[in-house]
Amino acid sequence: MSAITVRIPDTMDKPLRAAAASAPSLNEYIVKAVRRQMTIDAARQLATLEPLDLNGEGDAL
């Protein structure tokens, strides 16, 4: 695991804290948001790849 520092602009501080109000911590909220965005980015990247020929693969994948 790596540690990172995230600088939150003053204009985003209050809205971010309000959005994270139901989360156990602001840090956990930010980590979840980053993970979600990474998943979306990976899905978009996969969607641009050439389709694979999976005929006959069934549920083996």
Short mmCIF file of N, CA and C in Angstrom, two decimals:
data_model
loop_
_atom_site.label_atom_id
_atom_site.label_comp_id
_atom_site.label_asym_id
_atom_site.label_seq_id
_atom_site.Cartn_x
_atom_site.Cartn_y
_atom_site.Cartn_z
N MET A 1 0.85 -1.16 0.00
CA MET A 1 0.00 0.00 0.00
C MET A 1 0.90 1.23 0.00
N SER A 2 0.46 2.23 -0.70
CA SER A 2 1.20 3.49 -0.78
C SER A 2 0.41 4.60 -0.12
N ALA A 3 1.12 5.52 0.46
CA ALA A 3 0.47 6.70 1.04
C ALA A 3 0.50 7.81 0.00
N ILE A 4 -0.59 8.53 -0.10
CA ILE A 4 -0.64 9.68 -1.00
C ILE A 4 -1.21 10.87 -0.23
N THR A 5 -0.89 12.02 -0.70
CA THR A 5 -1.43 13.25 -0.13
C THR A 5 -2.37 13.86 -1.16
N VAL A 6 -3.56 14.17 -0.73
CA VAL A 6 -4.55 14.78 -1.62
C VAL A 6 -4.80 16.20 -1.11
N ARG A 7 -4.61 17.14 -1.98
CA ARG A 7 -4.88 18.53 -1.62
C ARG A 7 -6.29 18.87 -2.11
N ILE A 8 -7.12 19.25 -1.18
CA ILE A 8 -8.50 19.59 -1.50
C ILE A 8 -8.61 21.11 -1.59
N PRO A 9 -9.03 21.62 -2.74
CA PRO A 9 -9.21 23.07 -2.86
C PRO A 9 -10.24 23.57 -1.83
N ASP A 10 -10.05 24.75 -1.32
CA ASP A 10 -10.96 25.32 -0.33
C ASP A 10 -12.41 25.30 -0.82
N THR A 11 -12.61 25.52 -2.10
CA THR A 11 -13.97 25.56 -2.64
C THR A 11 -14.65 24.20 -2.62
N MET A 12 -13.87 23.13 -2.53
CA MET A 12 -14.44 21.78 -2.51
C MET A 12 -14.55 21.20 -1.10
N ASP A 13 -13.97 21.87 -0.13
CA ASP A 13 -13.91 21.31 1.22
C ASP A 13 -15.29 21.06 1.82
N LYS A 14 -16.12 22.07 1.88
CA LYS A 14 -17.45 21.92 2.49
C LYS A 14 -18.32 20.92 1.73
N PRO A 15 -18.41 21.02 0.39
CA PRO A 15 -19.24 20.04 -0.33
C PRO A 15 -18.73 18.61 -0.16
N LEU A 16 -17.42 18.43 -0.13
CA LEU A 16 -16.86 17.10 0.04
C LEU A 16 -17.18 16.55 1.42
N ARG A 17 -17.02 17.36 2.43
CA ARG A 17 -17.34 16.93 3.80
C ARG A 17 -18.83 16.63 3.95
N ALA A 18 -19.66 17.41 3.29
CA ALA A 18 -21.11 17.17 3.34
C ALA A 18 -21.44 15.84 2.66
N ALA A 19 -20.82 15.58 1.53
CA ALA A 19 -21.06 14.32 0.81
C ALA A 19 -20.59 13.13 1.62
N ALA A 20 -19.53 13.32 2.41
CA ALA A 20 -18.94 12.22 3.19
C ALA A 20 -19.54 12.11 4.58
N ALA A 21 -20.56 12.88 4.87
CA ALA A 21 -21.12 12.92 6.23
C ALA A 21 -21.57 11.55 6.73
N SER A 22 -22.09 10.71 5.86
CA SER A 22 -22.57 9.39 6.30
C SER A 22 -21.47 8.34 6.30
N ALA A 23 -20.31 8.67 5.79
CA ALA A 23 -19.18 7.72 5.77
C ALA A 23 -18.49 7.72 7.14
N PRO A 24 -17.85 6.60 7.48
CA PRO A 24 -17.14 6.54 8.76
C PRO A 24 -16.05 7.62 8.89
N SER A 25 -15.43 7.98 7.76
CA SER A 25 -14.41 9.03 7.79
C SER A 25 -14.29 9.65 6.41
N LEU A 26 -13.76 10.85 6.37
CA LEU A 26 -13.54 11.52 5.09
C LEU A 26 -12.54 10.74 4.26
N ASN A 27 -11.52 10.21 4.91
CA ASN A 27 -10.50 9.42 4.21
C ASN A 27 -11.13 8.21 3.53
N GLU A 28 -11.98 7.49 4.24
CA GLU A 28 -12.62 6.30 3.66
C GLU A 28 -13.49 6.69 2.47
N TYR A 29 -14.19 7.80 2.58
CA TYR A 29 -15.03 8.27 1.48
C TYR A 29 -14.19 8.55 0.24
N ILE A 30 -13.06 9.22 0.43
CA ILE A 30 -12.19 9.55 -0.69
C ILE A 30 -11.61 8.29 -1.31
N VAL A 31 -11.19 7.32 -0.48
CA VAL A 31 -10.64 6.07 -1.00
C VAL A 31 -11.69 5.33 -1.83
N LYS A 32 -12.93 5.27 -1.34
CA LYS A 32 -14.00 4.62 -2.10
C LYS A 32 -14.24 5.33 -3.43
N ALA A 33 -14.22 6.66 -3.41
CA ALA A 33 -14.44 7.42 -4.64
C ALA A 33 -13.32 7.17 -5.64
N VAL A 34 -12.10 7.10 -5.16
CA VAL A 34 -10.96 6.84 -6.05
C VAL A 34 -11.06 5.44 -6.63
N ARG A 35 -11.39 4.45 -5.80
CA ARG A 35 -11.54 3.07 -6.30
C ARG A 35 -12.65 2.99 -7.34
N ARG A 36 -13.75 3.66 -7.09
CA ARG A 36 -14.87 3.65 -8.03
C ARG A 36 -14.43 4.26 -9.36
N GLN A 37 -13.72 5.36 -9.31
CA GLN A 37 -13.26 6.01 -10.54
C GLN A 37 -12.25 5.14 -11.28
N MET A 38 -11.38 4.45 -10.54
CA MET A 38 -10.41 3.56 -11.18
C MET A 38 -11.13 2.42 -11.90
N THR A 39 -12.19 1.90 -11.30
CA THR A 39 -12.97 0.83 -11.92
C THR A 39 -13.64 1.33 -13.20
N ILE A 40 -14.21 2.52 -13.13
CA ILE A 40 -14.86 3.10 -14.31
C ILE A 40 -13.83 3.34 -15.41
N ASP A 41 -12.67 3.88 -15.05
CA ASP A 41 -11.62 4.12 -16.04
C ASP A 41 -11.16 2.81 -16.69
N ALA A 42 -11.00 1.75 -15.88
CA ALA A 42 -10.58 0.46 -16.42
C ALA A 42 -11.64 -0.10 -17.36
N ALA A 43 -12.92 0.04 -17.00
CA ALA A 43 -14.00 -0.44 -17.86
C ALA A 43 -14.02 0.31 -19.18
N ARG A 44 -13.81 1.60 -19.14
CA ARG A 44 -13.77 2.38 -20.38
C ARG A 44 -12.61 1.94 -21.26
N GLN A 45 -11.48 1.68 -20.63
CA GLN A 45 -10.32 1.24 -21.40
C GLN A 45 -10.57 -0.13 -22.02
N LEU A 46 -11.18 -1.04 -21.27
CA LEU A 46 -11.50 -2.36 -21.81
C LEU A 46 -12.51 -2.27 -22.95
N ALA A 47 -13.43 -1.33 -22.84
CA ALA A 47 -14.46 -1.17 -23.88
C ALA A 47 -13.86 -0.74 -25.21
N THR A 48 -12.70 -0.14 -25.19
CA THR A 48 -12.08 0.31 -26.44
C THR A 48 -11.25 -0.79 -27.11
N LEU A 49 -11.02 -1.89 -26.40
CA LEU A 49 -10.23 -2.98 -26.97
C LEU A 49 -11.03 -3.73 -28.03
N GLU A 50 -10.32 -4.37 -28.91
CA GLU A 50 -10.96 -5.18 -29.94
C GLU A 50 -11.68 -6.35 -29.28
N PRO A 51 -12.89 -6.64 -29.72
CA PRO A 51 -13.64 -7.73 -29.12
C PRO A 51 -12.87 -9.06 -29.21
N LEU A 52 -12.98 -9.87 -28.17
CA LEU A 52 -12.32 -11.17 -28.15
C LEU A 52 -13.28 -12.23 -28.68
N ASP A 53 -12.75 -13.25 -29.33
CA ASP A 53 -13.57 -14.35 -29.79
C ASP A 53 -13.67 -15.35 -28.65
N LEU A 54 -14.81 -15.36 -27.97
CA LEU A 54 -15.01 -16.22 -26.81
C LEU A 54 -15.98 -17.36 -27.09
N ASN A 55 -16.22 -17.66 -28.36
CA ASN A 55 -17.12 -18.77 -28.70
C ASN A 55 -16.62 -20.07 -28.07
N GLY A 56 -17.52 -20.78 -27.44
CA GLY A 56 -17.17 -22.05 -26.82
C GLY A 56 -16.58 -21.94 -25.44
N GLU A 57 -16.40 -20.73 -24.94
CA GLU A 57 -15.80 -20.57 -23.61
C GLU A 57 -16.81 -20.85 -22.51
N GLY A 58 -18.08 -20.61 -22.77
CA GLY A 58 -19.11 -20.87 -21.76
C GLY A 58 -18.83 -20.14 -20.46
N ASP A 59 -19.03 -20.86 -19.36
CA ASP A 59 -18.82 -20.27 -18.04
C ASP A 59 -17.41 -20.49 -17.52
N ALA A 60 -16.51 -20.95 -18.35
CA ALA A 60 -15.15 -21.23 -17.92
C ALA A 60 -14.39 -19.96 -17.55
N LEU A 61 -14.87 -18.84 -18.07
CA LEU A 61 -14.19 -17.59 -17.74
C LEU A 61 -14.62 -17.15 -16.39
#
